Amino acid sequence: MPEPYDVITMGRIGVDLYPLRTGVPLAQVDTFGKFLGGSATNVAVAAARLGRRAAVITRTGRDPFGDYLHQALREFEVDDRWVTAVDAYPTPVTFCEVFPPDDFPLYFYRLPKAPDLEIHPDELDLDAIRSARIFWMTGTGLCAEPSRTATLAALEARGKSGITVFDLDWRPMFWPDGAEPGAAYARALRHATVAVGNLDECEVAVGEREPHAAARALLAAGVELAVVKQGPKGVLALHRDGTRAEVPPVPVDVVNGLGAGDAFGGALCHGLLAGWDLERIMRYANAAGAIVAGRLACSSAMPYDGEVTRTLADGRVAAGDPAASAMTASASARSSAQTPEALS
Protein backbone atom coordinates (compact mmCIF):
# COMPACT_ATOMS: atom_id res chain seq x y z
CA MET A 1 0.00 0.00 0.00
CA PRO A 2 1.41 3.47 -0.87
CA GLU A 3 2.54 5.78 1.91
CA PRO A 4 -0.41 7.79 3.31
CA TYR A 5 -0.57 11.48 2.50
CA ASP A 6 0.12 13.95 5.26
CA VAL A 7 -2.67 16.22 4.02
CA ILE A 8 -5.50 15.73 1.55
CA THR A 9 -7.72 18.73 0.96
CA MET A 10 -11.04 18.80 -0.89
CA GLY A 11 -12.74 21.86 -2.32
CA ARG A 12 -12.27 24.94 -4.44
CA ILE A 13 -9.75 25.57 -7.18
CA GLY A 14 -9.50 28.34 -9.74
CA VAL A 15 -7.35 31.01 -11.33
CA ASP A 16 -6.72 34.18 -9.31
CA LEU A 17 -6.15 37.27 -11.43
CA TYR A 18 -4.71 39.86 -9.07
CA PRO A 19 -4.03 43.48 -10.02
CA LEU A 20 -0.37 44.41 -10.13
CA ARG A 21 -1.37 47.93 -9.16
CA THR A 22 -2.80 48.34 -5.68
CA GLY A 23 -4.98 51.02 -4.17
CA VAL A 24 -7.09 51.53 -7.30
CA PRO A 25 -10.39 49.99 -8.51
CA LEU A 26 -10.39 47.25 -11.14
CA ALA A 27 -11.64 49.71 -13.75
CA GLN A 28 -8.26 51.43 -13.58
CA VAL A 29 -6.08 48.31 -13.54
CA ASP A 30 -4.39 47.28 -16.79
CA THR A 31 -1.98 44.53 -15.66
CA PHE A 32 -2.74 41.40 -13.66
CA GLY A 33 -0.80 38.49 -12.26
CA LYS A 34 -2.14 34.97 -12.79
CA PHE A 35 -1.99 32.59 -9.83
CA LEU A 36 -3.32 29.24 -8.66
CA GLY A 37 -6.19 29.89 -6.25
CA GLY A 38 -9.05 28.40 -4.23
CA SER A 39 -8.95 28.01 -0.46
CA ALA A 40 -8.66 24.21 -0.19
CA THR A 41 -6.02 24.19 -2.92
CA ASN A 42 -4.05 26.97 -1.23
CA VAL A 43 -4.05 25.03 2.05
CA ALA A 44 -2.50 22.05 0.23
CA VAL A 45 0.14 24.35 -1.27
CA ALA A 46 0.87 25.86 2.14
CA ALA A 47 1.32 22.40 3.68
CA ALA A 48 3.58 21.32 0.81
CA ARG A 49 5.75 24.43 1.28
CA LEU A 50 6.29 23.28 4.87
CA GLY A 51 7.49 19.88 3.71
CA ARG A 52 4.28 17.90 3.94
CA ARG A 53 3.12 15.38 1.33
CA ALA A 54 -0.09 16.96 0.09
CA ALA A 55 -2.82 16.32 -2.47
CA VAL A 56 -6.07 18.03 -3.42
CA ILE A 57 -9.42 16.61 -4.55
CA THR A 58 -11.13 19.03 -6.92
CA ARG A 59 -12.18 19.60 -10.53
CA THR A 60 -11.40 22.12 -13.28
CA GLY A 61 -12.83 22.92 -16.67
CA ARG A 62 -11.40 21.17 -19.71
CA ASP A 63 -9.71 24.34 -20.93
CA PRO A 64 -6.32 26.13 -20.94
CA PHE A 65 -6.91 27.53 -17.45
CA GLY A 66 -7.45 23.97 -16.22
CA ASP A 67 -4.16 22.97 -17.86
CA TYR A 68 -2.46 25.87 -16.09
CA LEU A 69 -3.78 24.75 -12.69
CA HIS A 70 -2.36 21.24 -13.16
CA GLN A 71 0.98 22.74 -14.11
CA ALA A 72 0.97 25.04 -11.08
CA LEU A 73 0.05 22.23 -8.68
CA ARG A 74 2.96 20.14 -9.91
CA GLU A 75 5.34 23.07 -9.56
CA PHE A 76 4.18 23.47 -5.96
CA GLU A 77 4.68 19.70 -5.44
CA VAL A 78 0.99 19.09 -4.69
CA ASP A 79 -0.29 15.79 -6.08
CA ASP A 80 -2.92 16.47 -8.76
CA ARG A 81 -4.05 12.88 -9.41
CA TRP A 82 -7.55 13.66 -8.08
CA VAL A 83 -7.93 16.89 -10.05
CA THR A 84 -10.19 15.95 -12.95
CA ALA A 85 -11.82 17.87 -15.79
CA VAL A 86 -15.51 18.69 -16.30
CA ASP A 87 -16.63 19.18 -19.90
CA ALA A 88 -19.71 21.26 -19.12
CA TYR A 89 -18.25 24.14 -17.10
CA PRO A 90 -15.27 26.49 -17.45
CA THR A 91 -12.47 26.78 -14.90
CA PRO A 92 -13.42 29.51 -12.40
CA VAL A 93 -11.65 32.86 -12.40
CA THR A 94 -11.48 35.24 -9.44
CA PHE A 95 -10.54 38.93 -9.51
CA CYS A 96 -9.85 41.08 -6.50
CA GLU A 97 -9.24 44.72 -5.69
CA VAL A 98 -6.43 45.54 -3.28
CA PHE A 99 -6.95 48.43 -0.87
CA PRO A 100 -4.59 47.82 2.08
CA PRO A 101 -4.80 47.36 4.95
CA ASP A 102 -8.25 45.76 5.18
CA ASP A 103 -10.34 46.11 2.02
CA PHE A 104 -9.99 43.37 -0.61
CA PRO A 105 -13.22 42.95 -2.59
CA LEU A 106 -13.52 39.65 -4.45
CA TYR A 107 -15.29 39.00 -7.74
CA PHE A 108 -15.98 35.30 -8.33
CA TYR A 109 -16.74 34.04 -11.84
CA ARG A 110 -18.17 30.59 -11.11
CA LEU A 111 -21.21 30.51 -13.41
CA PRO A 112 -23.20 28.65 -14.51
CA LYS A 113 -21.53 26.30 -12.01
CA ALA A 114 -18.01 25.73 -10.79
CA PRO A 115 -16.43 22.39 -11.75
CA ASP A 116 -15.25 21.88 -8.16
CA LEU A 117 -18.92 21.45 -7.18
CA GLU A 118 -19.15 18.52 -9.59
CA ILE A 119 -17.17 16.10 -7.39
CA HIS A 120 -19.16 12.84 -7.30
CA PRO A 121 -19.13 10.35 -4.40
CA ASP A 122 -18.34 7.35 -6.63
CA GLU A 123 -15.20 9.08 -7.90
CA LEU A 124 -13.58 9.37 -4.48
CA ASP A 125 -10.55 7.31 -3.50
CA LEU A 126 -11.92 6.48 -0.07
CA ASP A 127 -8.93 4.35 0.89
CA ALA A 128 -6.60 7.32 0.42
CA ILE A 129 -9.00 9.62 2.26
CA ARG A 130 -9.23 7.18 5.19
CA SER A 131 -5.49 6.78 5.45
CA ALA A 132 -4.49 10.46 5.15
CA ARG A 133 -3.05 11.85 8.36
CA ILE A 134 -5.15 15.00 7.85
CA PHE A 135 -8.26 15.39 5.71
CA TRP A 136 -9.34 19.02 5.15
CA MET A 137 -12.78 19.97 3.78
CA THR A 138 -14.66 23.25 3.50
CA GLY A 139 -18.10 24.73 3.94
CA THR A 140 -18.23 25.67 0.27
CA GLY A 141 -18.11 21.97 -0.60
CA LEU A 142 -21.50 21.64 1.13
CA CYS A 143 -23.27 24.35 -0.87
CA ALA A 144 -24.42 22.26 -3.87
CA GLU A 145 -24.81 18.73 -5.17
CA PRO A 146 -23.10 16.43 -5.93
CA SER A 147 -20.26 18.06 -3.96
CA ARG A 148 -22.29 18.04 -0.73
CA THR A 149 -22.94 14.30 -0.84
CA ALA A 150 -19.33 13.60 -1.87
CA THR A 151 -17.93 15.73 0.96
CA LEU A 152 -20.14 14.06 3.55
CA ALA A 153 -19.26 10.62 2.14
CA ALA A 154 -15.57 11.44 2.57
CA LEU A 155 -16.19 12.54 6.16
CA GLU A 156 -18.14 9.40 6.95
CA ALA A 157 -15.41 7.24 5.43
CA ARG A 158 -12.91 8.85 7.77
CA GLY A 159 -14.87 7.78 10.83
CA LYS A 160 -12.95 10.37 12.88
CA SER A 161 -9.70 8.56 12.16
CA GLY A 162 -6.66 10.79 12.20
CA ILE A 163 -7.29 14.53 12.03
CA THR A 164 -10.32 15.74 10.08
CA VAL A 165 -10.55 19.52 9.68
CA PHE A 166 -13.73 21.39 8.80
CA ASP A 167 -12.85 24.82 7.44
CA LEU A 168 -16.18 26.60 8.03
CA ASP A 169 -15.52 28.76 4.93
CA TRP A 170 -18.89 30.52 4.71
CA ARG A 171 -19.41 32.09 1.25
CA PRO A 172 -23.09 33.07 1.04
CA MET A 173 -22.85 33.98 -2.66
CA PHE A 174 -22.18 30.30 -3.49
CA TRP A 175 -25.35 29.04 -1.82
CA PRO A 176 -28.74 29.04 -3.58
CA ASP A 177 -31.06 31.85 -2.51
CA GLY A 178 -32.88 30.86 0.64
CA ALA A 179 -30.65 27.85 1.33
CA GLU A 180 -29.91 27.23 5.00
CA PRO A 181 -26.47 25.73 5.69
CA GLY A 182 -27.27 24.70 9.27
CA ALA A 183 -28.14 21.04 8.71
CA ALA A 184 -25.18 20.35 6.42
CA TYR A 185 -22.77 22.16 8.75
CA ALA A 186 -24.10 20.26 11.77
CA ARG A 187 -23.67 16.95 10.01
CA ALA A 188 -20.12 17.79 8.98
CA LEU A 189 -19.22 18.93 12.50
CA ARG A 190 -20.27 15.54 13.88
CA HIS A 191 -17.60 13.89 11.71
CA ALA A 192 -14.80 16.48 12.08
CA THR A 193 -12.18 16.56 14.82
CA VAL A 194 -11.09 20.18 14.21
CA ALA A 195 -13.17 23.22 13.22
CA VAL A 196 -11.60 26.46 11.97
CA GLY A 197 -13.50 29.67 11.28
CA ASN A 198 -13.81 33.39 11.80
CA LEU A 199 -16.54 34.98 13.89
CA ASP A 200 -19.04 35.27 11.03
CA GLU A 201 -18.46 31.63 10.09
CA CYS A 202 -18.87 30.47 13.68
CA GLU A 203 -22.17 32.30 13.90
CA VAL A 204 -23.42 30.52 10.77
CA ALA A 205 -22.21 27.13 12.02
CA VAL A 206 -23.28 27.21 15.68
CA GLY A 207 -25.17 30.48 16.24
CA GLU A 208 -22.45 32.09 18.37
CA ARG A 209 -20.00 34.87 17.53
CA GLU A 210 -18.55 35.69 20.97
CA PRO A 211 -15.22 33.83 20.63
CA HIS A 212 -15.29 31.71 23.77
CA ALA A 213 -18.97 30.86 23.38
CA ALA A 214 -18.37 29.97 19.73
CA ALA A 215 -15.48 27.68 20.64
CA ARG A 216 -17.53 25.90 23.29
CA ALA A 217 -20.43 25.50 20.86
CA LEU A 218 -18.14 23.96 18.23
CA LEU A 219 -16.88 21.47 20.81
CA ALA A 220 -20.46 20.66 21.75
CA ALA A 221 -21.23 20.08 18.05
CA GLY A 222 -18.68 17.26 17.97
CA VAL A 223 -15.13 18.44 17.30
CA GLU A 224 -12.12 17.97 19.56
CA LEU A 225 -10.43 21.30 18.76
CA ALA A 226 -12.09 24.63 17.95
CA VAL A 227 -10.03 27.39 16.34
CA VAL A 228 -11.74 30.79 16.26
CA LYS A 229 -10.04 33.52 14.23
CA GLN A 230 -10.71 37.00 15.60
CA GLY A 231 -9.01 39.16 12.96
CA PRO A 232 -7.03 41.99 14.62
CA LYS A 233 -7.63 40.42 18.06
CA GLY A 234 -5.72 37.26 17.13
CA VAL A 235 -6.85 33.66 17.42
CA LEU A 236 -8.46 31.53 20.12
CA ALA A 237 -8.05 27.74 20.26
CA LEU A 238 -9.89 25.53 22.71
CA HIS A 239 -9.46 21.75 23.02
CA ARG A 240 -12.00 19.37 24.50
CA ASP A 241 -9.45 18.38 27.17
CA GLY A 242 -9.48 21.96 28.48
CA THR A 243 -6.26 23.10 26.85
CA ARG A 244 -6.59 26.68 25.66
CA ALA A 245 -4.45 29.11 23.68
CA GLU A 246 -5.20 32.71 22.78
CA VAL A 247 -2.45 34.48 20.89
CA PRO A 248 -2.21 37.98 19.41
CA PRO A 249 -1.65 38.69 15.72
CA VAL A 250 1.78 39.25 14.23
CA PRO A 251 2.39 42.85 13.09
CA VAL A 252 2.75 43.19 9.31
CA ASP A 253 2.65 45.88 6.64
CA VAL A 254 -0.38 44.52 4.82
CA VAL A 255 -0.25 44.20 1.04
CA ASN A 256 -3.13 41.77 0.47
CA GLY A 257 -5.15 40.02 3.17
CA LEU A 258 -6.40 37.34 0.79
CA GLY A 259 -4.73 33.99 1.40
CA ALA A 260 -3.63 34.70 4.97
CA GLY A 261 -6.20 32.22 6.27
CA ASP A 262 -5.01 29.53 3.86
CA ALA A 263 -1.41 29.97 5.01
CA PHE A 264 -2.74 29.71 8.58
CA GLY A 265 -4.50 26.48 7.61
CA GLY A 266 -1.45 24.86 6.05
CA ALA A 267 0.66 25.84 9.05
CA LEU A 268 -2.03 24.52 11.41
CA CYS A 269 -1.81 21.17 9.64
CA HIS A 270 1.98 21.22 9.91
CA GLY A 271 1.89 21.92 13.64
CA LEU A 272 -0.77 19.30 14.35
CA LEU A 273 1.23 16.67 12.45
CA ALA A 274 4.37 17.66 14.35
CA GLY A 275 2.57 17.13 17.67
CA TRP A 276 3.34 20.60 18.99
CA ASP A 277 1.51 22.09 21.97
CA LEU A 278 -1.51 24.23 21.17
CA GLU A 279 0.06 27.64 21.80
CA ARG A 280 3.07 26.86 19.62
CA ILE A 281 0.78 25.75 16.79
CA MET A 282 -1.29 28.94 17.00
CA ARG A 283 1.75 31.22 17.07
CA TYR A 284 3.30 29.43 14.11
CA ALA A 285 0.07 29.52 12.11
CA ASN A 286 -0.46 33.20 12.92
CA ALA A 287 3.05 34.00 11.68
CA ALA A 288 2.49 32.09 8.44
CA GLY A 289 -0.72 34.01 7.82
CA ALA A 290 0.97 37.34 8.52
CA ILE A 291 3.72 36.59 6.01
CA VAL A 292 1.19 36.01 3.24
CA ALA A 293 -0.72 39.17 4.24
CA GLY A 294 2.49 41.05 3.48
CA ARG A 295 2.61 39.70 -0.08
CA LEU A 296 0.40 40.18 -3.12
CA ALA A 297 -0.39 36.60 -4.18
CA CYS A 298 -1.83 33.61 -2.32
CA SER A 299 -0.42 30.28 -3.53
CA SER A 300 3.02 31.50 -4.60
CA ALA A 301 3.26 33.59 -1.41
CA MET A 302 2.99 30.61 0.96
CA PRO A 303 6.02 30.63 3.27
CA TYR A 304 8.70 28.05 3.95
CA ASP A 305 9.48 26.92 7.49
CA GLY A 306 12.59 29.10 7.71
CA GLU A 307 10.56 32.20 6.92
CA VAL A 308 8.00 31.41 9.60
CA THR A 309 10.70 30.66 12.15
CA ARG A 310 12.46 33.94 11.36
CA THR A 311 9.21 35.89 11.69
CA LEU A 312 8.53 34.33 15.09
CA ALA A 313 12.05 35.25 16.23
CA ASP A 314 11.69 38.84 14.99
CA GLY A 315 8.20 39.32 16.40
CA ARG A 316 6.89 40.79 13.15
CA VAL A 317 7.05 40.27 9.40
CA ALA A 318 10.23 41.84 8.06
CA ALA A 319 9.66 45.15 6.27
CA GLY A 320 10.52 45.21 2.58
CA ASP A 321 9.80 41.51 2.02
CA PRO A 322 11.36 40.85 -1.42
CA ALA A 323 8.49 38.51 -2.33
CA ALA A 324 6.11 41.40 -1.85
CA SER A 325 8.11 44.16 -3.49
CA ALA A 326 8.87 42.08 -6.56
CA MET A 327 5.17 41.58 -7.26
CA THR A 328 3.64 44.86 -6.12
CA ALA A 329 3.73 47.82 -8.47
CA SER A 330 2.77 50.41 -5.90
CA ALA A 331 4.63 50.08 -2.63
CA SER A 332 3.21 53.41 -1.48
CA ALA A 333 -0.22 51.82 -1.15
CA ARG A 334 0.86 49.77 1.85
CA SER A 335 -0.46 50.57 5.29
CA SER A 336 0.65 49.17 8.61
CA ALA A 337 -1.84 46.90 10.36
CA GLN A 338 -2.23 43.72 12.29
CA THR A 339 -2.82 40.34 10.67
CA PRO A 340 -6.14 40.57 8.78
CA GLU A 341 -9.09 38.24 8.89
CA ALA A 342 -8.72 35.25 6.58
CA LEU A 343 -10.49 36.07 3.34
CA SER A 344 -9.60 33.29 0.91
Coordinates of C-alpha atoms in Angstrom, one line a residue:
M1 CA 0.0 0.0 0.0
P2 CA 1.4 3.5 -0.9
E3 CA 2.5 5.8 1.9
P4 CA -0.4 7.8 3.3
Y5 CA -0.6 11.5 2.5
D6 CA 0.1 13.9 5.3
V7 CA -2.7 16.2 4.0
I8 CA -5.5 15.7 1.5
T9 CA -7.7 18.7 1.0
M10 CA -11.0 18.8 -0.9
G11 CA -12.7 21.9 -2.3
R12 CA -12.3 24.9 -4.4
I13 CA -9.7 25.6 -7.2
G14 CA -9.5 28.3 -9.7
V15 CA -7.3 31.0 -11.3
D16 CA -6.7 34.2 -9.3
L17 CA -6.2 37.3 -11.4
Y18 CA -4.7 39.9 -9.1
P19 CA -4.0 43.5 -10.0
L20 CA -0.4 44.4 -10.1
R21 CA -1.4 47.9 -9.2
T22 CA -2.8 48.3 -5.7
G23 CA -5.0 51.0 -4.2
V24 CA -7.1 51.5 -7.3
P25 CA -10.4 50.0 -8.5
L26 CA -10.4 47.3 -11.1
A27 CA -11.6 49.7 -13.8
Q28 CA -8.3 51.4 -13.6
V29 CA -6.1 48.3 -13.5
D30 CA -4.4 47.3 -16.8
T31 CA -2.0 44.5 -15.7
F32 CA -2.7 41.4 -13.7
G33 CA -0.8 38.5 -12.3
K34 CA -2.1 35.0 -12.8
F35 CA -2.0 32.6 -9.8
L36 CA -3.3 29.2 -8.7
G37 CA -6.2 29.9 -6.2
G38 CA -9.0 28.4 -4.2
S39 CA -8.9 28.0 -0.5
A40 CA -8.7 24.2 -0.2
T41 CA -6.0 24.2 -2.9
N42 CA -4.0 27.0 -1.2
V43 CA -4.1 25.0 2.1
A44 CA -2.5 22.1 0.2
V45 CA 0.1 24.3 -1.3
A46 CA 0.9 25.9 2.1
A47 CA 1.3 22.4 3.7
A48 CA 3.6 21.3 0.8
R49 CA 5.7 24.4 1.3
L50 CA 6.3 23.3 4.9
G51 CA 7.5 19.9 3.7
R52 CA 4.3 17.9 3.9
R53 CA 3.1 15.4 1.3
A54 CA -0.1 17.0 0.1
A55 CA -2.8 16.3 -2.5
V56 CA -6.1 18.0 -3.4
I57 CA -9.4 16.6 -4.6
T58 CA -11.1 19.0 -6.9
R59 CA -12.2 19.6 -10.5
T60 CA -11.4 22.1 -13.3
G61 CA -12.8 22.9 -16.7
R62 CA -11.4 21.2 -19.7
D63 CA -9.7 24.3 -20.9
P64 CA -6.3 26.1 -20.9
F65 CA -6.9 27.5 -17.4
G66 CA -7.5 24.0 -16.2
D67 CA -4.2 23.0 -17.9
Y68 CA -2.5 25.9 -16.1
L69 CA -3.8 24.7 -12.7
H70 CA -2.4 21.2 -13.2
Q71 CA 1.0 22.7 -14.1
A72 CA 1.0 25.0 -11.1
L73 CA 0.1 22.2 -8.7
R74 CA 3.0 20.1 -9.9
E75 CA 5.3 23.1 -9.6
F76 CA 4.2 23.5 -6.0
E77 CA 4.7 19.7 -5.4
V78 CA 1.0 19.1 -4.7
D79 CA -0.3 15.8 -6.1
D80 CA -2.9 16.5 -8.8
R81 CA -4.0 12.9 -9.4
W82 CA -7.5 13.7 -8.1
V83 CA -7.9 16.9 -10.0
T84 CA -10.2 16.0 -13.0
A85 CA -11.8 17.9 -15.8
V86 CA -15.5 18.7 -16.3
D87 CA -16.6 19.2 -19.9
A88 CA -19.7 21.3 -19.1
Y89 CA -18.2 24.1 -17.1
P90 CA -15.3 26.5 -17.5
T91 CA -12.5 26.8 -14.9
P92 CA -13.4 29.5 -12.4
V93 CA -11.7 32.9 -12.4
T94 CA -11.5 35.2 -9.4
F95 CA -10.5 38.9 -9.5
C96 CA -9.8 41.1 -6.5
E97 CA -9.2 44.7 -5.7
V98 CA -6.4 45.5 -3.3
F99 CA -6.9 48.4 -0.9
P100 CA -4.6 47.8 2.1
P101 CA -4.8 47.4 4.9
D102 CA -8.2 45.8 5.2
D103 CA -10.3 46.1 2.0
F104 CA -10.0 43.4 -0.6
P105 CA -13.2 42.9 -2.6
L106 CA -13.5 39.6 -4.5
Y107 CA -15.3 39.0 -7.7
F108 CA -16.0 35.3 -8.3
Y109 CA -16.7 34.0 -11.8
R110 CA -18.2 30.6 -11.1
L111 CA -21.2 30.5 -13.4
P112 CA -23.2 28.6 -14.5
K113 CA -21.5 26.3 -12.0
A114 CA -18.0 25.7 -10.8
P115 CA -16.4 22.4 -11.7
D116 CA -15.3 21.9 -8.2
L117 CA -18.9 21.5 -7.2
E118 CA -19.1 18.5 -9.6
I119 CA -17.2 16.1 -7.4
H120 CA -19.2 12.8 -7.3
P121 CA -19.1 10.3 -4.4
D122 CA -18.3 7.3 -6.6
E123 CA -15.2 9.1 -7.9
L124 CA -13.6 9.4 -4.5
D125 CA -10.5 7.3 -3.5
L126 CA -11.9 6.5 -0.1
D127 CA -8.9 4.3 0.9
A128 CA -6.6 7.3 0.4
I129 CA -9.0 9.6 2.3
R130 CA -9.2 7.2 5.2
S131 CA -5.5 6.8 5.5
A132 CA -4.5 10.5 5.2
R133 CA -3.0 11.9 8.4
I134 CA -5.2 15.0 7.9
F135 CA -8.3 15.4 5.7
W136 CA -9.3 19.0 5.2
M137 CA -12.8 20.0 3.8
T138 CA -14.7 23.3 3.5
G139 CA -18.1 24.7 3.9
T140 CA -18.2 25.7 0.3
G141 CA -18.1 22.0 -0.6
L142 CA -21.5 21.6 1.1
C143 CA -23.3 24.4 -0.9
A144 CA -24.4 22.3 -3.9
E145 CA -24.8 18.7 -5.2
P146 CA -23.1 16.4 -5.9
S147 CA -20.3 18.1 -4.0
R148 CA -22.3 18.0 -0.7
T149 CA -22.9 14.3 -0.8
A150 CA -19.3 13.6 -1.9
T151 CA -17.9 15.7 1.0
L152 CA -20.1 14.1 3.6
A153 CA -19.3 10.6 2.1
A154 CA -15.6 11.4 2.6
L155 CA -16.2 12.5 6.2
E156 CA -18.1 9.4 7.0
A157 CA -15.4 7.2 5.4
R158 CA -12.9 8.9 7.8
G159 CA -14.9 7.8 10.8
K160 CA -12.9 10.4 12.9
S161 CA -9.7 8.6 12.2
G162 CA -6.7 10.8 12.2
I163 CA -7.3 14.5 12.0
T164 CA -10.3 15.7 10.1
V165 CA -10.5 19.5 9.7
F166 CA -13.7 21.4 8.8
D167 CA -12.9 24.8 7.4
L168 CA -16.2 26.6 8.0
D169 CA -15.5 28.8 4.9
W170 CA -18.9 30.5 4.7
R171 CA -19.4 32.1 1.3
P172 CA -23.1 33.1 1.0
M173 CA -22.8 34.0 -2.7
F174 CA -22.2 30.3 -3.5
W175 CA -25.4 29.0 -1.8
P176 CA -28.7 29.0 -3.6
D177 CA -31.1 31.8 -2.5
G178 CA -32.9 30.9 0.6
A179 CA -30.6 27.9 1.3
E180 CA -29.9 27.2 5.0
P181 CA -26.5 25.7 5.7
G182 CA -27.3 24.7 9.3
A183 CA -28.1 21.0 8.7
A184 CA -25.2 20.4 6.4
Y185 CA -22.8 22.2 8.8
A186 CA -24.1 20.3 11.8
R187 CA -23.7 16.9 10.0
A188 CA -20.1 17.8 9.0
L189 CA -19.2 18.9 12.5
R190 CA -20.3 15.5 13.9
H191 CA -17.6 13.9 11.7
A192 CA -14.8 16.5 12.1
T193 CA -12.2 16.6 14.8
V194 CA -11.1 20.2 14.2
A195 CA -13.2 23.2 13.2
V196 CA -11.6 26.5 12.0
G197 CA -13.5 29.7 11.3
N198 CA -13.8 33.4 11.8
L199 CA -16.5 35.0 13.9
D200 CA -19.0 35.3 11.0
E201 CA -18.5 31.6 10.1
C202 CA -18.9 30.5 13.7
E203 CA -22.2 32.3 13.9
V204 CA -23.4 30.5 10.8
A205 CA -22.2 27.1 12.0
V206 CA -23.3 27.2 15.7
G207 CA -25.2 30.5 16.2
E208 CA -22.5 32.1 18.4
R209 CA -20.0 34.9 17.5
E210 CA -18.6 35.7 21.0
P211 CA -15.2 33.8 20.6
H212 CA -15.3 31.7 23.8
A213 CA -19.0 30.9 23.4
A214 CA -18.4 30.0 19.7
A215 CA -15.5 27.7 20.6
R216 CA -17.5 25.9 23.3
A217 CA -20.4 25.5 20.9
L218 CA -18.1 24.0 18.2
L219 CA -16.9 21.5 20.8
A220 CA -20.5 20.7 21.8
A221 CA -21.2 20.1 18.1
G222 CA -18.7 17.3 18.0
V223 CA -15.1 18.4 17.3
E224 CA -12.1 18.0 19.6
L225 CA -10.4 21.3 18.8
A226 CA -12.1 24.6 18.0
V227 CA -10.0 27.4 16.3
V228 CA -11.7 30.8 16.3
K229 CA -10.0 33.5 14.2
Q230 CA -10.7 37.0 15.6
G231 CA -9.0 39.2 13.0
P232 CA -7.0 42.0 14.6
K233 CA -7.6 40.4 18.1
G234 CA -5.7 37.3 17.1
V235 CA -6.8 33.7 17.4
L236 CA -8.5 31.5 20.1
A237 CA -8.0 27.7 20.3
L238 CA -9.9 25.5 22.7
H239 CA -9.5 21.7 23.0
R240 CA -12.0 19.4 24.5
D241 CA -9.4 18.4 27.2
G242 CA -9.5 22.0 28.5
T243 CA -6.3 23.1 26.9
R244 CA -6.6 26.7 25.7
A245 CA -4.5 29.1 23.7
E246 CA -5.2 32.7 22.8
V247 CA -2.4 34.5 20.9
P248 CA -2.2 38.0 19.4
P249 CA -1.7 38.7 15.7
V250 CA 1.8 39.3 14.2
P251 CA 2.4 42.8 13.1
V252 CA 2.7 43.2 9.3
D253 CA 2.6 45.9 6.6
V254 CA -0.4 44.5 4.8
V255 CA -0.2 44.2 1.0
N256 CA -3.1 41.8 0.5
G257 CA -5.1 40.0 3.2
L258 CA -6.4 37.3 0.8
G259 CA -4.7 34.0 1.4
A260 CA -3.6 34.7 5.0
G261 CA -6.2 32.2 6.3
D262 CA -5.0 29.5 3.9
A263 CA -1.4 30.0 5.0
F264 CA -2.7 29.7 8.6
G265 CA -4.5 26.5 7.6
G266 CA -1.5 24.9 6.0
A267 CA 0.7 25.8 9.1
L268 CA -2.0 24.5 11.4
C269 CA -1.8 21.2 9.6
H270 CA 2.0 21.2 9.9
G271 CA 1.9 21.9 13.6
L272 CA -0.8 19.3 14.3
L273 CA 1.2 16.7 12.5
A274 CA 4.4 17.7 14.3
G275 CA 2.6 17.1 17.7
W276 CA 3.3 20.6 19.0
D277 CA 1.5 22.1 22.0
L278 CA -1.5 24.2 21.2
E279 CA 0.1 27.6 21.8
R280 CA 3.1 26.9 19.6
I281 CA 0.8 25.8 16.8
M282 CA -1.3 28.9 17.0
R283 CA 1.8 31.2 17.1
Y284 CA 3.3 29.4 14.1
A285 CA 0.1 29.5 12.1
N286 CA -0.5 33.2 12.9
A287 CA 3.0 34.0 11.7
A288 CA 2.5 32.1 8.4
G289 CA -0.7 34.0 7.8
A290 CA 1.0 37.3 8.5
I291 CA 3.7 36.6 6.0
V292 CA 1.2 36.0 3.2
A293 CA -0.7 39.2 4.2
G294 CA 2.5 41.1 3.5
R295 CA 2.6 39.7 -0.1
L296 CA 0.4 40.2 -3.1
A297 CA -0.4 36.6 -4.2
C298 CA -1.8 33.6 -2.3
S299 CA -0.4 30.3 -3.5
S300 CA 3.0 31.5 -4.6
A301 CA 3.3 33.6 -1.4
M302 CA 3.0 30.6 1.0
P303 CA 6.0 30.6 3.3
Y304 CA 8.7 28.1 3.9
D305 CA 9.5 26.9 7.5
G306 CA 12.6 29.1 7.7
E307 CA 10.6 32.2 6.9
V308 CA 8.0 31.4 9.6
T309 CA 10.7 30.7 12.2
R310 CA 12.5 33.9 11.4
T311 CA 9.2 35.9 11.7
L312 CA 8.5 34.3 15.1
A313 CA 12.0 35.2 16.2
D314 CA 11.7 38.8 15.0
G315 CA 8.2 39.3 16.4
R316 CA 6.9 40.8 13.1
V317 CA 7.0 40.3 9.4
A318 CA 10.2 41.8 8.1
A319 CA 9.7 45.1 6.3
G320 CA 10.5 45.2 2.6
D321 CA 9.8 41.5 2.0
P322 CA 11.4 40.9 -1.4
A323 CA 8.5 38.5 -2.3
A324 CA 6.1 41.4 -1.9
S325 CA 8.1 44.2 -3.5
A326 CA 8.9 42.1 -6.6
M327 CA 5.2 41.6 -7.3
T328 CA 3.6 44.9 -6.1
A329 CA 3.7 47.8 -8.5
S330 CA 2.8 50.4 -5.9
A331 CA 4.6 50.1 -2.6
S332 CA 3.2 53.4 -1.5
A333 CA -0.2 51.8 -1.1
R334 CA 0.9 49.8 1.8
S335 CA -0.5 50.6 5.3
S336 CA 0.7 49.2 8.6
A337 CA -1.8 46.9 10.4
Q338 CA -2.2 43.7 12.3
T339 CA -2.8 40.3 10.7
P340 CA -6.1 40.6 8.8
E341 CA -9.1 38.2 8.9
A342 CA -8.7 35.3 6.6
L343 CA -10.5 36.1 3.3
S344 CA -9.6 33.3 0.9

